[in-house]
Coordinates of C-alpha atoms in Angstrom, one line a residue:
Y1 CA -13.9 -48.3 -49.2
G2 CA -14.3 -51.3 -51.6
S3 CA -11.0 -52.1 -53.3
S4 CA -8.4 -49.8 -55.9
L5 CA -9.6 -51.4 -59.7
T6 CA -6.3 -52.0 -62.0
V7 CA -6.7 -51.3 -65.7
S8 CA -4.5 -53.0 -67.7
L9 CA -3.8 -51.1 -71.0
P10 CA -2.3 -52.5 -74.2
A11 CA 1.1 -53.4 -75.3
A12 CA 0.7 -51.8 -78.3
L13 CA -1.0 -48.2 -76.6
Q14 CA 1.0 -45.4 -77.6
P15 CA 2.4 -42.4 -75.1
H16 CA -0.3 -39.8 -75.1
Q17 CA -2.5 -41.5 -76.9
P18 CA -6.0 -41.8 -76.0
F19 CA -8.0 -43.9 -75.3
Q20 CA -12.1 -45.0 -73.9
I21 CA -12.3 -47.3 -71.0
I22 CA -15.9 -48.3 -70.1
V23 CA -16.4 -49.6 -66.4
R24 CA -20.2 -50.9 -65.8
Y25 CA -21.4 -51.2 -61.5
T26 CA -23.6 -51.5 -59.7
T27 CA -23.2 -48.6 -56.5
A28 CA -24.9 -50.3 -53.1
D29 CA -25.1 -48.5 -50.1
G30 CA -22.6 -46.5 -49.3
P31 CA -21.1 -43.9 -47.3
A32 CA -21.5 -41.1 -49.4
I33 CA -25.0 -41.4 -50.3
W34 CA -28.2 -40.8 -48.1
W35 CA -31.0 -42.4 -48.8
L36 CA -33.9 -40.4 -46.3
D37 CA -37.4 -41.7 -46.1
P38 CA -40.2 -38.5 -45.9
E39 CA -40.8 -38.6 -42.9
L40 CA -36.7 -37.6 -42.2
T41 CA -37.7 -34.6 -44.5
Y42 CA -39.6 -31.1 -43.8
G43 CA -42.6 -31.9 -45.9
N44 CA -43.0 -35.9 -44.4
A45 CA -44.5 -36.0 -48.3
K46 CA -41.4 -37.8 -50.7
P47 CA -38.3 -39.4 -50.0
F48 CA -34.6 -37.2 -50.6
V49 CA -31.5 -38.7 -50.8
F50 CA -28.2 -36.7 -50.8
T51 CA -24.4 -37.3 -51.6
Q52 CA -21.6 -36.1 -49.1
G53 CA -18.1 -37.2 -50.9
H54 CA -15.1 -35.4 -48.2
S55 CA -12.6 -36.6 -48.3
V56 CA -13.5 -39.8 -49.5
C57 CA -16.4 -41.5 -49.9
N58 CA -17.4 -41.3 -53.8
R59 CA -15.6 -44.0 -54.1
S60 CA -18.0 -45.6 -52.9
F61 CA -20.5 -43.2 -55.4
F62 CA -19.3 -44.3 -58.9
P63 CA -15.0 -45.3 -59.6
C64 CA -13.2 -43.0 -59.5
F65 CA -9.4 -41.6 -58.9
D66 CA -10.3 -40.7 -55.2
T67 CA -7.8 -38.3 -54.6
P68 CA -7.7 -33.9 -54.9
A69 CA -4.3 -34.4 -56.8
V70 CA -6.0 -35.6 -60.0
K71 CA -9.3 -33.9 -61.1
C72 CA -11.9 -33.9 -64.6
T73 CA -14.6 -32.5 -66.0
Y74 CA -17.6 -35.2 -65.6
S75 CA -21.5 -35.7 -67.5
A76 CA -23.5 -37.6 -65.7
T77 CA -27.5 -38.7 -66.7
V78 CA -29.9 -38.9 -63.9
K79 CA -32.9 -41.1 -64.1
A80 CA -35.9 -39.9 -61.3
P81 CA -39.4 -40.8 -61.1
A82 CA -41.6 -37.9 -62.1
G83 CA -42.6 -34.9 -58.6
I84 CA -38.2 -35.2 -57.9
Q85 CA -36.1 -32.9 -58.4
V86 CA -33.0 -33.5 -59.5
L87 CA -29.5 -31.2 -58.8
M88 CA -25.6 -32.1 -59.1
S89 CA -22.5 -30.0 -58.3
A90 CA -22.2 -29.1 -62.5
T91 CA -22.0 -26.0 -64.8
Q92 CA -24.7 -27.6 -67.1
S93 CA -27.9 -29.6 -66.7
S94 CA -31.3 -29.9 -69.1
Y95 CA -34.2 -32.2 -68.5
L96 CA -36.1 -34.4 -71.2
E97 CA -39.4 -34.2 -69.3
E98 CA -41.5 -36.6 -70.8
E99 CA -38.2 -39.6 -70.2
G100 CA -37.3 -38.5 -66.3
V101 CA -33.9 -37.8 -67.4
Y102 CA -31.7 -35.2 -65.9
Q103 CA -28.2 -34.3 -67.7
F104 CA -25.3 -32.8 -66.6
Y105 CA -22.1 -31.7 -67.5
M106 CA -19.3 -30.1 -65.2
E107 CA -16.7 -28.3 -67.7
Y108 CA -14.1 -27.6 -65.5
P109 CA -12.1 -30.1 -64.2
V110 CA -13.0 -30.4 -60.5
P111 CA -11.4 -33.7 -57.7
A112 CA -13.9 -36.7 -57.0
Y113 CA -14.6 -35.6 -53.7
L114 CA -16.5 -32.4 -55.7
V115 CA -18.9 -34.2 -57.7
A116 CA -22.4 -34.5 -55.7
L117 CA -25.5 -35.0 -56.1
V118 CA -29.5 -34.5 -54.2
A119 CA -32.7 -35.2 -55.6
G120 CA -36.3 -34.5 -53.7
D121 CA -39.1 -32.5 -53.3
L122 CA -37.4 -29.1 -54.0
I123 CA -38.1 -26.1 -55.7
H124 CA -36.2 -23.0 -56.4
A125 CA -36.6 -19.0 -56.4
D126 CA -34.0 -16.6 -57.5
I127 CA -32.2 -15.0 -55.2
G128 CA -29.9 -12.7 -57.3
P129 CA -28.9 -12.1 -61.1
R130 CA -26.8 -15.7 -61.0
S131 CA -28.1 -17.2 -57.4
R132 CA -30.8 -19.4 -56.7
V133 CA -31.7 -21.7 -53.4
W134 CA -33.2 -24.3 -53.3
A135 CA -35.4 -26.0 -50.7
E136 CA -39.0 -27.3 -49.4
P137 CA -42.0 -26.1 -50.5
C138 CA -42.0 -25.5 -46.9
L139 CA -38.5 -24.2 -46.0
L140 CA -38.0 -21.7 -49.4
P141 CA -40.1 -18.9 -47.9
T142 CA -38.0 -18.7 -45.2
A143 CA -35.1 -19.0 -47.3
I144 CA -35.3 -16.3 -49.8
S145 CA -35.8 -14.0 -46.9
K146 CA -32.5 -14.6 -45.5
L147 CA -30.8 -14.9 -48.9
S148 CA -32.0 -12.7 -51.8
G149 CA -30.0 -10.2 -52.5
I150 CA -27.1 -10.8 -50.5
V151 CA -24.8 -13.7 -52.1
E152 CA -25.1 -11.3 -54.8
R153 CA -23.1 -8.8 -52.2
W154 CA -20.6 -11.1 -51.4
L155 CA -19.7 -12.5 -54.9
T156 CA -19.6 -9.0 -56.1
A157 CA -16.7 -8.6 -52.9
A158 CA -14.7 -11.7 -53.1
E159 CA -14.1 -11.1 -56.9
S160 CA -13.2 -7.7 -55.6
L161 CA -10.8 -9.4 -54.0
Y162 CA -9.6 -12.4 -55.9
G163 CA -10.4 -12.1 -59.5
P164 CA -13.3 -14.0 -61.5
Y165 CA -15.9 -15.9 -60.1
I166 CA -15.2 -19.1 -62.3
W167 CA -18.0 -21.0 -61.4
G168 CA -21.1 -19.8 -63.3
R169 CA -23.3 -19.7 -61.6
Y170 CA -23.7 -19.5 -57.5
D171 CA -27.0 -21.1 -56.1
I172 CA -27.6 -23.0 -53.0
V173 CA -29.8 -26.5 -51.8
F174 CA -31.1 -26.4 -48.2
L175 CA -30.7 -30.5 -47.1
P176 CA -32.5 -31.5 -44.3
P177 CA -31.5 -32.2 -40.7
S178 CA -29.3 -35.7 -41.8
F179 CA -27.0 -33.8 -43.1
P180 CA -23.7 -34.6 -41.7
I181 CA -22.0 -31.4 -41.7
V182 CA -22.6 -27.5 -42.1
A183 CA -21.6 -27.1 -45.7
M184 CA -20.2 -28.8 -48.1
E185 CA -18.5 -26.3 -50.9
N186 CA -20.2 -28.5 -53.3
P187 CA -18.5 -25.8 -56.9
C188 CA -21.9 -24.3 -58.6
L189 CA -24.4 -25.5 -56.1
T190 CA -23.5 -25.3 -52.3
F191 CA -24.6 -27.7 -49.4
I192 CA -26.7 -26.4 -46.6
I193 CA -28.2 -28.2 -43.4
S194 CA -31.4 -25.9 -43.5
S195 CA -31.0 -26.3 -39.7
I196 CA -28.6 -23.5 -39.8
L197 CA -31.5 -20.7 -41.4
E198 CA -32.6 -19.8 -37.6
S199 CA -29.1 -18.5 -36.6
D200 CA -28.6 -15.2 -39.2
E201 CA -24.8 -14.5 -38.3
F202 CA -24.0 -17.9 -38.5
L203 CA -25.8 -18.9 -41.8
I204 CA -24.0 -15.8 -43.4
I205 CA -20.9 -16.9 -42.0
D206 CA -21.1 -20.1 -43.5
V207 CA -22.9 -19.3 -46.8
I208 CA -20.2 -16.7 -47.6
H209 CA -16.6 -19.4 -46.6
E210 CA -18.5 -21.6 -48.8
V211 CA -18.1 -18.9 -50.9
A212 CA -14.4 -18.4 -50.8
H213 CA -14.0 -22.3 -51.5
S214 CA -14.7 -21.4 -54.7
W215 CA -11.8 -19.9 -55.5
F216 CA -9.8 -21.6 -52.6
G217 CA -10.1 -25.5 -53.0
N218 CA -12.3 -25.6 -55.4
A219 CA -9.9 -23.7 -58.6
V220 CA -6.9 -24.1 -56.4
T221 CA -6.6 -28.0 -53.7
N222 CA -4.6 -28.7 -51.8
A223 CA -3.4 -32.1 -53.9
T224 CA -3.1 -34.1 -50.3
W225 CA -5.1 -34.5 -47.2
E226 CA -2.3 -33.9 -45.0
E227 CA -2.1 -30.2 -46.4
M228 CA -6.0 -29.9 -46.3
W229 CA -5.2 -26.1 -44.6
L230 CA -4.3 -25.1 -48.3
S231 CA -7.8 -25.7 -48.5
E232 CA -9.1 -24.7 -45.7
G233 CA -7.0 -22.2 -43.7
L234 CA -7.2 -19.7 -47.0
A235 CA -10.7 -19.9 -47.4
T236 CA -11.0 -18.8 -43.4
Y237 CA -9.0 -15.8 -44.1
A238 CA -11.3 -14.8 -47.6
Q239 CA -14.0 -15.2 -45.6
R240 CA -12.8 -13.0 -43.4
R241 CA -11.5 -11.0 -46.2
I242 CA -15.2 -10.9 -47.4
T243 CA -16.7 -10.0 -44.2
T244 CA -14.6 -7.5 -43.3
E245 CA -15.9 -5.8 -47.0
T246 CA -19.2 -6.0 -46.5
Y247 CA -20.4 -6.0 -42.6
G248 CA -16.6 -4.4 -41.0
A249 CA -13.6 -5.4 -38.5
A250 CA -15.5 -5.5 -35.3
F251 CA -17.7 -8.0 -36.3
T252 CA -14.9 -10.1 -38.1
C253 CA -13.1 -9.7 -34.8
L254 CA -15.7 -10.8 -33.0
E255 CA -16.8 -14.2 -35.0
T256 CA -12.6 -14.3 -35.0
A257 CA -12.0 -14.4 -31.1
F258 CA -14.6 -16.5 -30.8
R259 CA -13.0 -19.0 -32.9
L260 CA -10.0 -18.4 -31.9
D261 CA -11.4 -19.2 -28.3
A262 CA -12.9 -23.1 -29.3
L263 CA -9.3 -23.4 -31.0
H264 CA -7.6 -22.7 -27.7
R265 CA -10.1 -25.5 -25.7
Q266 CA -9.8 -28.3 -28.2
M267 CA -5.6 -27.7 -28.1
K268 CA -6.0 -27.8 -24.3
L269 CA -8.5 -30.8 -24.8
L270 CA -5.5 -31.9 -27.4
G271 CA -2.2 -31.6 -25.6
E272 CA 0.2 -29.5 -27.0
D273 CA 2.1 -32.2 -28.4
N274 CA -0.8 -33.9 -30.5
P275 CA 0.5 -34.7 -34.1
V276 CA -3.0 -33.4 -35.2
S277 CA -2.4 -30.0 -34.3
K278 CA 0.3 -29.6 -37.0
L279 CA -1.0 -27.8 -40.7
Q280 CA 1.5 -30.7 -42.2
V281 CA -1.0 -34.2 -40.7
K282 CA 1.1 -37.2 -41.1
L283 CA -1.4 -39.9 -42.5
E284 CA -0.8 -42.7 -42.4
P285 CA -2.2 -45.4 -44.5
G286 CA -5.9 -46.8 -43.3
V287 CA -6.8 -43.5 -41.9
N288 CA -9.5 -41.4 -42.8
P289 CA -8.2 -38.2 -43.2
S290 CA -11.5 -36.8 -42.3
N291 CA -10.4 -37.8 -39.1
L292 CA -7.9 -35.2 -39.5
M293 CA -10.1 -32.1 -39.4
N294 CA -9.9 -30.3 -36.5
L295 CA -9.8 -26.4 -35.4
F296 CA -6.2 -26.4 -36.4
T297 CA -6.6 -27.0 -40.0
Y298 CA -9.2 -24.4 -39.8
E299 CA -7.4 -21.6 -37.3
K300 CA -3.9 -22.7 -37.0
G301 CA -4.5 -22.6 -41.0
Y302 CA -5.7 -18.9 -40.8
C303 CA -3.7 -17.4 -38.2
F304 CA -0.7 -18.7 -40.4
V305 CA -2.3 -17.3 -43.6
Y306 CA -3.0 -14.1 -42.0
Y307 CA 0.9 -13.9 -40.7
L308 CA 2.1 -14.0 -44.8
S309 CA -0.2 -11.4 -44.9
Q310 CA 0.8 -8.9 -42.6
L311 CA 4.3 -9.6 -43.0
C312 CA 3.7 -7.6 -46.2
G313 CA 2.2 -4.8 -44.2
D314 CA -0.5 -4.1 -46.3
P315 CA -4.1 -6.7 -47.0
R316 CA -4.0 -5.0 -50.0
H317 CA -1.3 -6.2 -51.3
F318 CA -1.5 -9.6 -49.9
D319 CA -4.7 -10.1 -51.7
S320 CA -3.4 -9.2 -55.2
F321 CA -0.6 -11.8 -54.1
L322 CA -3.9 -14.3 -53.8
R323 CA -5.2 -13.3 -57.6
A324 CA -1.8 -13.8 -59.4
Y325 CA -1.8 -17.2 -57.6
I326 CA -5.2 -18.7 -58.6
E327 CA -4.5 -17.4 -62.0
K328 CA -1.8 -19.3 -61.7
Y329 CA -3.5 -21.7 -60.5
K330 CA -6.6 -22.4 -61.0
F331 CA -8.3 -25.9 -61.9
T332 CA -4.9 -27.4 -60.3
S333 CA -3.8 -29.2 -57.1
V334 CA -0.9 -28.2 -54.9
V335 CA 1.2 -28.3 -52.6
A336 CA 2.6 -25.1 -49.1
Q337 CA 5.9 -25.4 -51.3
D338 CA 3.4 -23.9 -54.1
L339 CA 2.1 -21.4 -52.0
L340 CA 5.2 -20.5 -50.2
D341 CA 7.4 -20.0 -53.9
S342 CA 4.4 -17.5 -54.9
F343 CA 4.6 -15.6 -52.4
L344 CA 8.4 -15.2 -51.8
N345 CA 8.6 -15.0 -55.7
F346 CA 5.9 -12.6 -55.5
F347 CA 7.4 -10.5 -52.8
P348 CA 11.1 -10.3 -53.4
E349 CA 11.9 -7.7 -51.3
L350 CA 10.2 -10.5 -48.1
K351 CA 12.6 -13.3 -49.5
E352 CA 15.5 -10.9 -49.7
Q353 CA 14.9 -10.2 -45.8
C354 CA 15.0 -14.3 -45.5
V355 CA 11.2 -13.6 -44.1
E356 CA 10.8 -17.3 -44.3
S357 CA 13.4 -18.3 -41.6
K358 CA 12.5 -15.5 -39.1
A359 CA 13.6 -17.2 -35.6
G360 CA 10.8 -18.8 -34.1
L361 CA 7.9 -18.1 -36.7
E362 CA 10.7 -19.9 -39.7
F363 CA 7.6 -21.2 -42.5
E364 CA 9.1 -25.1 -41.7
R365 CA 8.1 -25.0 -38.0
W366 CA 3.9 -23.5 -39.5
L367 CA 3.9 -26.0 -41.0
N368 CA 5.6 -28.6 -38.9
A369 CA 5.5 -27.8 -35.1
T370 CA 2.6 -29.3 -32.8
G371 CA 0.7 -26.4 -30.6
P372 CA -1.1 -23.3 -30.8
P373 CA -0.1 -21.1 -33.9
L374 CA 2.9 -19.4 -33.6
A375 CA 1.3 -16.3 -33.9
E376 CA -2.4 -14.6 -33.7
P377 CA -4.4 -11.7 -35.5
D378 CA -4.7 -8.4 -33.2
L379 CA -8.8 -8.4 -32.9
S380 CA -8.7 -5.2 -31.0
Q381 CA -11.0 -3.1 -33.9
G382 CA -13.6 -6.2 -32.2
S383 CA -13.4 -4.4 -28.6
S384 CA -16.9 -2.6 -29.0
L385 CA -18.0 -6.7 -29.8
T386 CA -15.6 -8.8 -27.1
R387 CA -15.2 -5.8 -24.3
P388 CA -18.9 -6.8 -22.5
V389 CA -18.2 -10.3 -23.4
E390 CA -15.8 -10.1 -20.8
T391 CA -16.9 -7.5 -18.4
L392 CA -19.6 -10.0 -17.9
F393 CA -18.3 -12.7 -18.1
K394 CA -16.1 -11.5 -15.0
L395 CA -18.9 -9.6 -13.2
W396 CA -20.5 -13.7 -13.3
T397 CA -17.2 -15.7 -12.0
T398 CA -15.0 -13.8 -9.5
E399 CA -16.0 -14.3 -6.3
P400 CA -18.0 -13.0 -4.0
L401 CA -21.3 -13.0 -6.5
D402 CA -22.1 -9.2 -5.7
S403 CA -22.6 -7.8 -9.1
V404 CA -25.7 -9.6 -9.5
A405 CA -27.2 -6.7 -10.1
A406 CA -25.1 -5.1 -12.8
A407 CA -25.0 -8.3 -14.3
S408 CA -28.5 -8.4 -14.7
S409 CA -29.5 -5.2 -16.2
V410 CA -27.6 -7.0 -19.4
D411 CA -30.2 -7.7 -21.9
L412 CA -28.9 -10.9 -24.3
T413 CA -31.4 -10.1 -26.6
K414 CA -29.3 -6.3 -27.3
W415 CA -26.5 -8.7 -28.6
R416 CA -24.7 -9.8 -30.8
T417 CA -24.9 -13.7 -31.5
F418 CA -21.8 -14.5 -31.5
Q419 CA -21.2 -12.0 -28.0
T420 CA -24.1 -14.9 -26.8
V421 CA -21.6 -17.6 -27.7
L422 CA -18.7 -16.7 -26.9
F423 CA -19.9 -15.9 -23.2
L424 CA -21.2 -19.1 -23.0
D425 CA -19.3 -21.0 -24.2
R426 CA -16.7 -19.6 -21.4
L427 CA -19.4 -20.3 -19.0
L428 CA -19.2 -23.9 -20.3
D429 CA -15.7 -24.1 -20.3
G430 CA -15.9 -23.2 -16.3
S431 CA -18.9 -25.2 -15.2
P432 CA -19.9 -27.4 -13.2
L433 CA -20.2 -23.4 -11.6
P434 CA -21.5 -22.9 -7.8
H435 CA -25.2 -24.3 -7.5
E436 CA -25.9 -19.9 -6.5
V437 CA -24.8 -18.6 -10.3
I438 CA -26.7 -21.4 -11.9
K439 CA -29.3 -20.1 -10.7
K440 CA -29.6 -17.1 -10.8
L441 CA -28.1 -17.1 -14.9
S442 CA -31.1 -18.9 -15.1
E443 CA -33.2 -16.1 -13.3
C444 CA -32.3 -13.5 -15.2
Y445 CA -31.1 -14.9 -18.5
S446 CA -32.9 -18.6 -19.4
S447 CA -36.7 -16.7 -20.5
Q448 CA -34.9 -14.9 -22.7
L449 CA -32.8 -17.3 -24.1
D450 CA -35.8 -18.8 -25.2
S451 CA -36.2 -17.3 -28.0
M452 CA -33.0 -16.8 -29.0
N453 CA -32.0 -19.3 -32.2
A454 CA -31.1 -22.8 -31.4
E455 CA -26.8 -22.6 -31.8
I456 CA -27.6 -20.2 -28.4
R457 CA -29.9 -22.0 -26.8
I458 CA -28.2 -25.8 -27.4
R459 CA -25.3 -23.5 -25.6
W460 CA -27.6 -23.0 -22.7
L461 CA -29.1 -25.9 -22.6
Q462 CA -25.6 -27.5 -21.9
I463 CA -24.8 -25.5 -19.2
V464 CA -27.9 -26.7 -17.7
V465 CA -27.4 -30.6 -18.3
R466 CA -23.3 -29.9 -16.8
N467 CA -24.1 -27.4 -13.8
D468 CA -27.4 -30.3 -13.6
Y469 CA -29.7 -27.7 -12.7
Y470 CA -33.0 -29.2 -12.4
P471 CA -35.8 -26.6 -13.1
D472 CA -34.4 -26.4 -16.6
L473 CA -33.4 -29.6 -17.4
Y474 CA -38.1 -29.2 -18.7
K475 CA -35.7 -27.2 -22.0
V476 CA -33.6 -30.1 -22.7
R477 CA -35.6 -32.2 -23.3
R478 CA -38.2 -29.9 -25.2
F479 CA -34.9 -29.3 -27.2
L480 CA -34.4 -32.5 -28.2
E481 CA -38.3 -33.7 -28.8
N482 CA -38.0 -31.1 -31.8
Q483 CA -34.2 -31.5 -33.1
M484 CA -33.5 -34.6 -35.5
S485 CA -30.0 -32.6 -36.7
R486 CA -27.0 -33.9 -35.5
M487 CA -24.7 -31.0 -34.7
Y488 CA -27.6 -30.0 -31.9
T489 CA -28.2 -33.9 -30.7
I490 CA -25.1 -35.6 -30.6
P491 CA -23.5 -32.5 -28.0
L492 CA -26.6 -32.9 -25.9
Y493 CA -26.5 -36.8 -25.3
E494 CA -23.3 -37.1 -25.1
D495 CA -23.4 -34.7 -21.4
L496 CA -26.2 -36.2 -20.3
C497 CA -24.4 -39.2 -20.6
T498 CA -21.4 -38.5 -18.9
G499 CA -22.4 -37.1 -15.6
T500 CA -25.5 -38.2 -13.8
L501 CA -27.8 -38.0 -16.1
K502 CA -27.9 -41.0 -18.1
S503 CA -31.7 -42.3 -17.7
F504 CA -33.3 -39.4 -18.1
A505 CA -30.6 -38.9 -21.8
L506 CA -32.8 -42.4 -22.7
E507 CA -36.3 -41.8 -21.6
I508 CA -36.2 -38.8 -24.9
F509 CA -34.0 -40.8 -27.0
Y510 CA -36.3 -43.6 -26.8
Q511 CA -39.5 -41.2 -27.5
T512 CA -38.0 -39.2 -30.0
Q513 CA -35.3 -42.2 -31.9
N514 CA -38.4 -43.0 -34.8
Q515 CA -38.0 -38.9 -36.4
L516 CA -33.4 -39.4 -36.4
H517 CA -31.6 -40.8 -39.2
P518 CA -30.4 -44.3 -39.0
N519 CA -26.3 -43.2 -39.2
L520 CA -27.5 -40.8 -36.2
R521 CA -29.7 -43.5 -33.3
K522 CA -26.3 -45.9 -34.1
T523 CA -24.4 -42.5 -32.1
I524 CA -26.7 -42.1 -30.5
Q525 CA -27.0 -45.8 -29.4
Q526 CA -23.7 -45.9 -28.3
I527 CA -23.1 -43.4 -26.6
L528 CA -25.6 -44.4 -24.4
S529 CA -24.9 -48.3 -24.0
Q530 CA -21.1 -46.1 -22.9
G531 CA -22.8 -43.5 -20.7
L532 CA -19.1 -42.3 -21.0
N533 CA -16.8 -40.9 -23.8
P534 CA -14.9 -40.8 -25.3
L535 CA -16.1 -42.5 -28.8
P536 CA -13.9 -44.1 -30.7
A537 CA -13.3 -42.1 -33.7
I538 CA -14.3 -44.4 -36.2
D539 CA -17.5 -44.7 -34.9
T540 CA -17.7 -40.3 -35.4
T541 CA -17.2 -40.9 -38.5
A542 CA -19.5 -43.9 -39.3
V543 CA -23.0 -44.1 -41.5
T544 CA -23.0 -47.7 -41.2
T545 CA -20.8 -49.5 -38.7
D546 CA -18.9 -51.2 -41.2
T547 CA -18.3 -48.3 -43.0
P548 CA -17.0 -45.2 -40.9
A549 CA -17.0 -42.6 -43.9
M550 CA -18.8 -39.9 -43.6
V551 CA -17.3 -36.2 -42.9
L552 CA -18.9 -34.3 -39.0
E553 CA -18.0 -31.3 -37.8
D554 CA -16.6 -33.0 -34.8
K555 CA -13.7 -35.2 -36.7
V556 CA -11.5 -35.5 -34.3
S557 CA -12.7 -33.4 -31.6
E558 CA -15.3 -35.5 -30.8
A559 CA -13.4 -39.0 -30.0
T560 CA -11.0 -37.4 -28.2
N561 CA -11.8 -35.4 -24.9
G562 CA -15.9 -36.4 -23.3
A563 CA -15.9 -32.3 -22.5
I564 CA -15.6 -31.1 -26.1
S565 CA -18.9 -31.5 -28.2
L566 CA -19.7 -29.7 -31.7
R567 CA -20.5 -26.3 -30.0
D568 CA -16.3 -26.3 -30.2
V569 CA -16.1 -26.6 -34.0
N570 CA -19.0 -26.1 -35.4
V571 CA -17.8 -25.6 -38.5
S572 CA -18.1 -25.6 -42.9
A573 CA -16.5 -28.1 -44.9

């Protein structure tokens, strides 16, 4: 993380008098900057580099006040070789071809962690009046087919709820599988991992979540990392309001049920008294804020925001409040009290009723109590999608197993992705299963699942591993031979090494290690050398063994219990 730089100002400098400081510096390899050889890209043609600043990594990229409490505009000049496209999270850009120099300017104040750069073999296509998708040439047609036209639909829906989109353009760049998280809400230029392109419903949710951050997180930012829920909880709430407007309440309730299942799974394994389950987490000196980022940040934060919306009686009234909140605080950073005071002032009748002190649901308790959310949303509007999942799960887990015929008649190919992953996650929670059950499951569904997306396949393969079901192990090998992404490799290696299949894991790793990013390779080597979970928390977010700073989806969870893996916390930054 380097060391702080203190600049003494001249004694003669008058209060509020403008001044300029020039810092000449060189950046070495650091946790914010990821260099990729051509072999680690999809095209295998040109080198690639990207930065990931969240939450305190950009201090290794450039000198900055690396806190979300400080916002500023920025400009940058970047020189790159011919054939390398450079992009940044900026509202304005230009390119001097004869000099190979790019100029960028962000005209609105942003916190340091939202300054981002990517450079590589990237080409683009317009997918809407203010949106463009960037990707490696071999990926661009897929990206266009998945997103053309619909990003504008999401932006329009968000604007109808929360007011004008203030950043000008909303572009998306798809990054190689070494990108350490699913997505990052860099203003004007969302970063997203290319691996998610094959999973349509996850792609929808992940991009809409980043769209929501344009209002909650980017325009109005949590002033301290101890209150990340102010960005993530509000963005998750806004994401679900957008999906309700564009895809209906049933789909939103299904996705919410899937995430809340994961929240309760994480809570069960961490323990209800774990301090990381608080919304206002205490950040001790020297602790990477990313280590405190978990599903509570998202889902418990969401439940609190949802509870506030229910106090209004109509979500549209709450939408009006959030529009006013954005207008009041845009381009600034806030604490929880700012949000709650604004809420009570906007709804004086609720203030008169002392809703902030309602027994058992006190605002203070929401913020500082450990354990599960004090209240959860009514998801009954999703029952048409969740009930079939519950019915099928019951058929497979009720003894004696005499309903195989009914269970086997269910065609999972006709289900939504979130239905299938919810079903498989619940089977995972119950693993190891009786051998007869896993054998029949394989007979009924294995061939169907083979043709589905990676979010579904990895869950089935984890079931295979956790149940030592040898007839399908070859599929685990085939999957790992074709995956370079952390989110699709770490969970399987964890399960393989926790069980009896460590030698099998070693064999696959030695065959495939050269296609993995060095950071991912080191993490897997640590798993293999220990043979067991958990990994130390400092290592699950490590770029190198001595620079632990990257933000990963697994965050606290992997480091706390071997039974939790990336499937439980597959969330965007």
